[in-house]
Amino acid sequence: MTKKESYESRTEKFLLPLVEEHGFELVDVEYVKEAGSWYLRAYIDKEGGIAVDDCEVISRILSDWLDKEDFIDESYILEVSSPGLGRPLKKEKDFARSIGKDVDVRLYKALNKSKEYTGTLKAYDKESVTLQMEDGSDLVFQRAEIALIRLALDF
């Protein structure tokens, strides 16, 4: 397990019972480097959406725990937030919750001269994702070919 995976896993184990106790869902934990700074991010959600006060409650408890445990070597910025409307689908529960909803798929390499597709999530498994396209046809993508899949934003 890499240091990054270890940090994410340990943080997730602490957060799971905490967010459930508050009636939230833990969507994801990530430890990433952006523009020269490390970020430890926890994404939480609940029916009807997350408010700033919800994030603040979890952030304070998490921050105190992280200070006490002190297992992250680098300096980092802690963020607790909503995953947002166009959040990526990463985990099994993200896909299950999104069946029948419109999603955007971005591929690493072009397929039929396009890297981006939007359709209704029809099915998924460990290997593939199936979208029903606007014309009613099904398009199957191999998971290894997908750079990003997220809920489509409809304005």
mmCIF file of N, CA and C in Angstrom, residues 43-115:
data_model
loop_
_atom_site.group_PDB
_atom_site.id
_atom_site.type_symbol
_atom_site.label_atom_id
_atom_site.label_comp_id
_atom_site.label_asym_id
_atom_site.label_seq_id
_atom_site.Cartn_x
_atom_site.Cartn_y
_atom_site.Cartn_z
ATOM 1 N N TYR A 43 -15.124 14.057 1.112
ATOM 2 C CA TYR A 43 -16.376 14.482 0.481
ATOM 3 C C TYR A 43 -17.530 13.790 1.187
ATOM 4 N N ILE A 44 -18.467 14.594 1.678
ATOM 5 C CA ILE A 44 -19.624 14.046 2.395
ATOM 6 C C ILE A 44 -20.905 14.509 1.703
ATOM 7 N N ASP A 45 -21.967 13.747 1.916
ATOM 8 C CA ASP A 45 -23.245 14.090 1.292
ATOM 9 C C ASP A 45 -24.375 13.621 2.192
ATOM 10 N N LYS A 46 -25.559 14.102 1.914
ATOM 11 C CA LYS A 46 -26.778 13.625 2.580
ATOM 12 C C LYS A 46 -27.955 13.966 1.678
ATOM 13 N N GLU A 47 -29.057 13.320 1.937
ATOM 14 C CA GLU A 47 -30.280 13.602 1.184
ATOM 15 C C GLU A 47 -30.596 15.080 1.309
ATOM 16 N N GLY A 48 -30.814 15.735 0.196
ATOM 17 C CA GLY A 48 -31.111 17.166 0.216
ATOM 18 C C GLY A 48 -29.873 18.043 0.125
ATOM 19 N N GLY A 49 -28.687 17.414 0.232
ATOM 20 C CA GLY A 49 -27.449 18.177 0.078
ATOM 21 C C GLY A 49 -26.793 18.559 1.393
ATOM 22 N N ILE A 50 -25.530 18.839 1.315
ATOM 23 C CA ILE A 50 -24.698 19.191 2.469
ATOM 24 C C ILE A 50 -24.606 20.712 2.593
ATOM 25 N N ALA A 51 -24.651 21.189 3.818
ATOM 26 C CA ALA A 51 -24.506 22.624 4.088
ATOM 27 C C ALA A 51 -23.107 22.887 4.654
ATOM 28 N N VAL A 52 -22.714 24.142 4.642
ATOM 29 C CA VAL A 52 -21.404 24.531 5.178
ATOM 30 C C VAL A 52 -21.273 24.112 6.643
ATOM 31 N N ASP A 53 -22.339 24.255 7.416
ATOM 32 C CA ASP A 53 -22.301 23.868 8.830
ATOM 33 C C ASP A 53 -22.013 22.375 8.998
ATOM 34 N N ASP A 54 -22.564 21.548 8.087
ATOM 35 C CA ASP A 54 -22.311 20.101 8.137
ATOM 36 C C ASP A 54 -20.821 19.829 7.929
ATOM 37 N N CYS A 55 -20.239 20.495 6.946
ATOM 38 C CA CYS A 55 -18.810 20.331 6.656
ATOM 39 C C CYS A 55 -17.958 20.788 7.829
ATOM 40 N N GLU A 56 -18.364 21.864 8.453
ATOM 41 C CA GLU A 56 -17.609 22.423 9.578
ATOM 42 C C GLU A 56 -17.567 21.448 10.755
ATOM 43 N N VAL A 57 -18.692 20.817 11.053
ATOM 44 C CA VAL A 57 -18.759 19.862 12.164
ATOM 45 C C VAL A 57 -17.769 18.720 11.945
ATOM 46 N N ILE A 58 -17.821 18.127 10.760
ATOM 47 C CA ILE A 58 -16.938 17.001 10.450
ATOM 48 C C ILE A 58 -15.485 17.468 10.382
ATOM 49 N N SER A 59 -15.237 18.622 9.796
ATOM 50 C CA SER A 59 -13.881 19.152 9.661
ATOM 51 C C SER A 59 -13.220 19.355 11.027
ATOM 52 N N ARG A 60 -13.955 19.901 11.977
ATOM 53 C CA ARG A 60 -13.371 20.150 13.315
ATOM 54 C C ARG A 60 -12.985 18.850 14.003
ATOM 55 N N ILE A 61 -13.888 17.878 13.957
ATOM 56 C CA ILE A 61 -13.613 16.596 14.610
ATOM 57 C C ILE A 61 -12.450 15.894 13.907
ATOM 58 N N LEU A 62 -12.470 15.893 12.576
ATOM 59 C CA LEU A 62 -11.405 15.259 11.801
ATOM 60 C C LEU A 62 -10.064 15.949 12.050
ATOM 61 N N SER A 63 -10.059 17.261 12.064
ATOM 62 C CA SER A 63 -8.831 18.018 12.287
ATOM 63 C C SER A 63 -8.217 17.696 13.645
ATOM 64 N N ASP A 64 -9.053 17.639 14.685
ATOM 65 C CA ASP A 64 -8.560 17.299 16.026
ATOM 66 C C ASP A 64 -7.956 15.893 16.037
ATOM 67 N N TRP A 65 -8.630 14.945 15.381
ATOM 68 C CA TRP A 65 -8.150 13.561 15.325
ATOM 69 C C TRP A 65 -6.816 13.480 14.569
ATOM 70 N N LEU A 66 -6.728 14.183 13.439
ATOM 71 C CA LEU A 66 -5.496 14.181 12.648
ATOM 72 C C LEU A 66 -4.331 14.792 13.436
ATOM 73 N N ASP A 67 -4.604 15.864 14.184
ATOM 74 C CA ASP A 67 -3.555 16.472 15.018
ATOM 75 C C ASP A 67 -3.062 15.489 16.076
ATOM 76 N N LYS A 68 -4.002 14.753 16.670
ATOM 77 C CA LYS A 68 -3.663 13.793 17.721
ATOM 78 C C LYS A 68 -2.898 12.599 17.142
ATOM 79 N N GLU A 69 -3.368 12.039 16.050
ATOM 80 C CA GLU A 69 -2.755 10.850 15.451
ATOM 81 C C GLU A 69 -1.442 11.172 14.740
ATOM 82 N N ASP A 70 -1.386 12.313 14.069
ATOM 83 C CA ASP A 70 -0.183 12.837 13.422
ATOM 84 C C ASP A 70 0.563 11.798 12.560
ATOM 85 N N PHE A 71 -0.160 11.138 11.658
ATOM 86 C CA PHE A 71 0.448 10.096 10.831
ATOM 87 C C PHE A 71 0.787 10.550 9.405
ATOM 88 N N ILE A 72 0.473 11.791 9.054
ATOM 89 C CA ILE A 72 0.789 12.295 7.716
ATOM 90 C C ILE A 72 2.074 13.111 7.801
ATOM 91 N N ASP A 73 3.097 12.652 7.054
ATOM 92 C CA ASP A 73 4.428 13.255 7.136
ATOM 93 C C ASP A 73 4.490 14.675 6.585
ATOM 94 N N GLU A 74 3.902 14.885 5.410
ATOM 95 C CA GLU A 74 3.976 16.180 4.734
ATOM 96 C C GLU A 74 2.984 17.169 5.348
ATOM 97 N N SER A 75 3.245 18.464 5.118
ATOM 98 C CA SER A 75 2.224 19.443 5.482
ATOM 99 C C SER A 75 1.145 19.366 4.404
ATOM 100 N N TYR A 76 -0.099 19.604 4.791
ATOM 101 C CA TYR A 76 -1.221 19.455 3.877
ATOM 102 C C TYR A 76 -2.342 20.404 4.277
ATOM 103 N N ILE A 77 -3.281 20.552 3.371
ATOM 104 C CA ILE A 77 -4.467 21.365 3.614
ATOM 105 C C ILE A 77 -5.650 20.408 3.732
ATOM 106 N N LEU A 78 -6.414 20.527 4.801
ATOM 107 C CA LEU A 78 -7.587 19.685 5.019
ATOM 108 C C LEU A 78 -8.821 20.379 4.454
ATOM 109 N N GLU A 79 -9.589 19.647 3.664
ATOM 110 C CA GLU A 79 -10.851 20.159 3.132
ATOM 111 C C GLU A 79 -11.939 19.117 3.344
ATOM 112 N N VAL A 80 -13.077 19.555 3.844
ATOM 113 C CA VAL A 80 -14.269 18.711 3.934
ATOM 114 C C VAL A 80 -15.351 19.444 3.163
ATOM 115 N N SER A 81 -15.913 18.769 2.165
ATOM 116 C CA SER A 81 -16.884 19.464 1.323
ATOM 117 C C SER A 81 -17.885 18.499 0.721
ATOM 118 N N SER A 82 -18.856 19.081 0.046
ATOM 119 C CA SER A 82 -19.812 18.334 -0.756
ATOM 120 C C SER A 82 -19.083 17.866 -2.007
ATOM 121 N N PRO A 83 -19.464 16.722 -2.551
ATOM 122 C CA PRO A 83 -18.799 16.271 -3.771
ATOM 123 C C PRO A 83 -19.196 17.077 -4.998
ATOM 124 N N GLY A 84 -20.227 17.901 -4.890
ATOM 125 C CA GLY A 84 -20.637 18.741 -6.007
ATOM 126 C C GLY A 84 -21.580 18.027 -6.959
ATOM 127 N N LEU A 85 -22.199 18.791 -7.807
ATOM 128 C CA LEU A 85 -23.192 18.239 -8.721
ATOM 129 C C LEU A 85 -22.587 17.323 -9.775
ATOM 130 N N GLY A 86 -21.466 17.703 -10.326
ATOM 131 C CA GLY A 86 -20.855 16.920 -11.389
ATOM 132 C C GLY A 86 -19.782 15.985 -10.878
ATOM 133 N N ARG A 87 -20.031 15.368 -9.736
ATOM 134 C CA ARG A 87 -19.004 14.550 -9.108
ATOM 135 C C ARG A 87 -18.718 13.282 -9.908
ATOM 136 N N PRO A 88 -17.467 12.834 -9.862
ATOM 137 C CA PRO A 88 -17.099 11.606 -10.557
ATOM 138 C C PRO A 88 -17.727 10.385 -9.883
ATOM 139 N N LEU A 89 -18.003 9.376 -10.662
ATOM 140 C CA LEU A 89 -18.455 8.092 -10.127
ATOM 141 C C LEU A 89 -17.201 7.261 -9.916
ATOM 142 N N LYS A 90 -16.969 6.849 -8.690
ATOM 143 C CA LYS A 90 -15.756 6.101 -8.373
ATOM 144 C C LYS A 90 -16.067 4.746 -7.753
ATOM 145 N N LYS A 91 -16.983 4.745 -6.817
ATOM 146 C CA LYS A 91 -17.237 3.543 -6.036
ATOM 147 C C LYS A 91 -18.505 2.843 -6.517
ATOM 148 N N GLU A 92 -18.648 1.609 -6.103
ATOM 149 C CA GLU A 92 -19.809 0.784 -6.447
ATOM 150 C C GLU A 92 -21.113 1.526 -6.152
ATOM 151 N N LYS A 93 -21.195 2.131 -4.966
ATOM 152 C CA LYS A 93 -22.442 2.807 -4.590
ATOM 153 C C LYS A 93 -22.723 4.021 -5.473
ATOM 154 N N ASP A 94 -21.677 4.676 -6.007
ATOM 155 C CA ASP A 94 -21.879 5.802 -6.921
ATOM 156 C C ASP A 94 -22.561 5.324 -8.199
ATOM 157 N N PHE A 95 -22.093 4.188 -8.724
ATOM 158 C CA PHE A 95 -22.684 3.640 -9.946
ATOM 159 C C PHE A 95 -24.111 3.169 -9.680
ATOM 160 N N ALA A 96 -24.314 2.470 -8.570
ATOM 161 C CA ALA A 96 -25.649 1.950 -8.243
ATOM 162 C C ALA A 96 -26.655 3.095 -8.119
ATOM 163 N N ARG A 97 -26.264 4.170 -7.480
ATOM 164 C CA ARG A 97 -27.138 5.314 -7.265
ATOM 165 C C ARG A 97 -27.437 6.048 -8.579
ATOM 166 N N SER A 98 -26.560 5.884 -9.561
ATOM 167 C CA SER A 98 -26.679 6.647 -10.805
ATOM 168 C C SER A 98 -27.323 5.881 -11.958
ATOM 169 N N ILE A 99 -27.719 4.643 -11.724
ATOM 170 C CA ILE A 99 -28.417 3.889 -12.772
ATOM 171 C C ILE A 99 -29.661 4.673 -13.179
ATOM 172 N N GLY A 100 -29.855 4.820 -14.490
ATOM 173 C CA GLY A 100 -31.010 5.551 -15.011
ATOM 174 C C GLY A 100 -30.790 7.051 -15.110
ATOM 175 N N LYS A 101 -29.627 7.526 -14.669
ATOM 176 C CA LYS A 101 -29.324 8.956 -14.748
ATOM 177 C C LYS A 101 -28.351 9.224 -15.890
ATOM 178 N N ASP A 102 -28.357 10.458 -16.374
ATOM 179 C CA ASP A 102 -27.444 10.842 -17.447
ATOM 180 C C ASP A 102 -26.047 11.056 -16.880
ATOM 181 N N VAL A 103 -25.058 10.501 -17.591
ATOM 182 C CA VAL A 103 -23.668 10.640 -17.186
ATOM 183 C C VAL A 103 -22.826 11.084 -18.377
ATOM 184 N N ASP A 104 -21.732 11.752 -18.069
ATOM 185 C CA ASP A 104 -20.733 12.119 -19.070
ATOM 186 C C ASP A 104 -19.566 11.159 -18.916
ATOM 187 N N VAL A 105 -19.071 10.659 -20.041
ATOM 188 C CA VAL A 105 -17.906 9.779 -20.057
ATOM 189 C C VAL A 105 -16.827 10.444 -20.891
ATOM 190 N N ARG A 106 -15.626 10.525 -20.335
ATOM 191 C CA ARG A 106 -14.471 11.031 -21.073
ATOM 192 C C ARG A 106 -13.467 9.891 -21.182
ATOM 193 N N LEU A 107 -13.028 9.609 -22.401
ATOM 194 C CA LEU A 107 -12.117 8.500 -22.666
ATOM 195 C C LEU A 107 -10.674 8.978 -22.787
ATOM 196 N N TYR A 108 -9.745 8.069 -22.545
ATOM 197 C CA TYR A 108 -8.328 8.378 -22.746
ATOM 198 C C TYR A 108 -8.031 8.524 -24.230
ATOM 199 N N LYS A 109 -8.599 7.628 -25.046
ATOM 200 C CA LYS A 109 -8.381 7.657 -26.492
ATOM 201 C C LYS A 109 -9.726 7.737 -27.196
ATOM 202 N N ALA A 110 -9.751 8.383 -28.335
ATOM 203 C CA ALA A 110 -10.988 8.549 -29.099
ATOM 204 C C ALA A 110 -11.574 7.203 -29.528
ATOM 205 N N LEU A 111 -12.886 7.116 -29.486
ATOM 206 C CA LEU A 111 -13.659 5.980 -29.985
ATOM 207 C C LEU A 111 -14.638 6.558 -30.994
ATOM 208 N N ASN A 112 -14.611 6.075 -32.203
ATOM 209 C CA ASN A 112 -15.457 6.640 -33.268
ATOM 210 C C ASN A 112 -15.239 8.150 -33.392
ATOM 211 N N LYS A 113 -13.979 8.557 -33.318
ATOM 212 C CA LYS A 113 -13.547 9.948 -33.488
ATOM 213 C C LYS A 113 -14.018 10.899 -32.376
ATOM 214 N N SER A 114 -14.401 10.355 -31.220
ATOM 215 C CA SER A 114 -14.802 11.211 -30.099
ATOM 216 C C SER A 114 -14.243 10.653 -28.795
ATOM 217 N N LYS A 115 -13.891 11.574 -27.898
ATOM 218 C CA LYS A 115 -13.422 11.181 -26.567
ATOM 219 C C LYS A 115 -14.497 11.398 -25.511
#
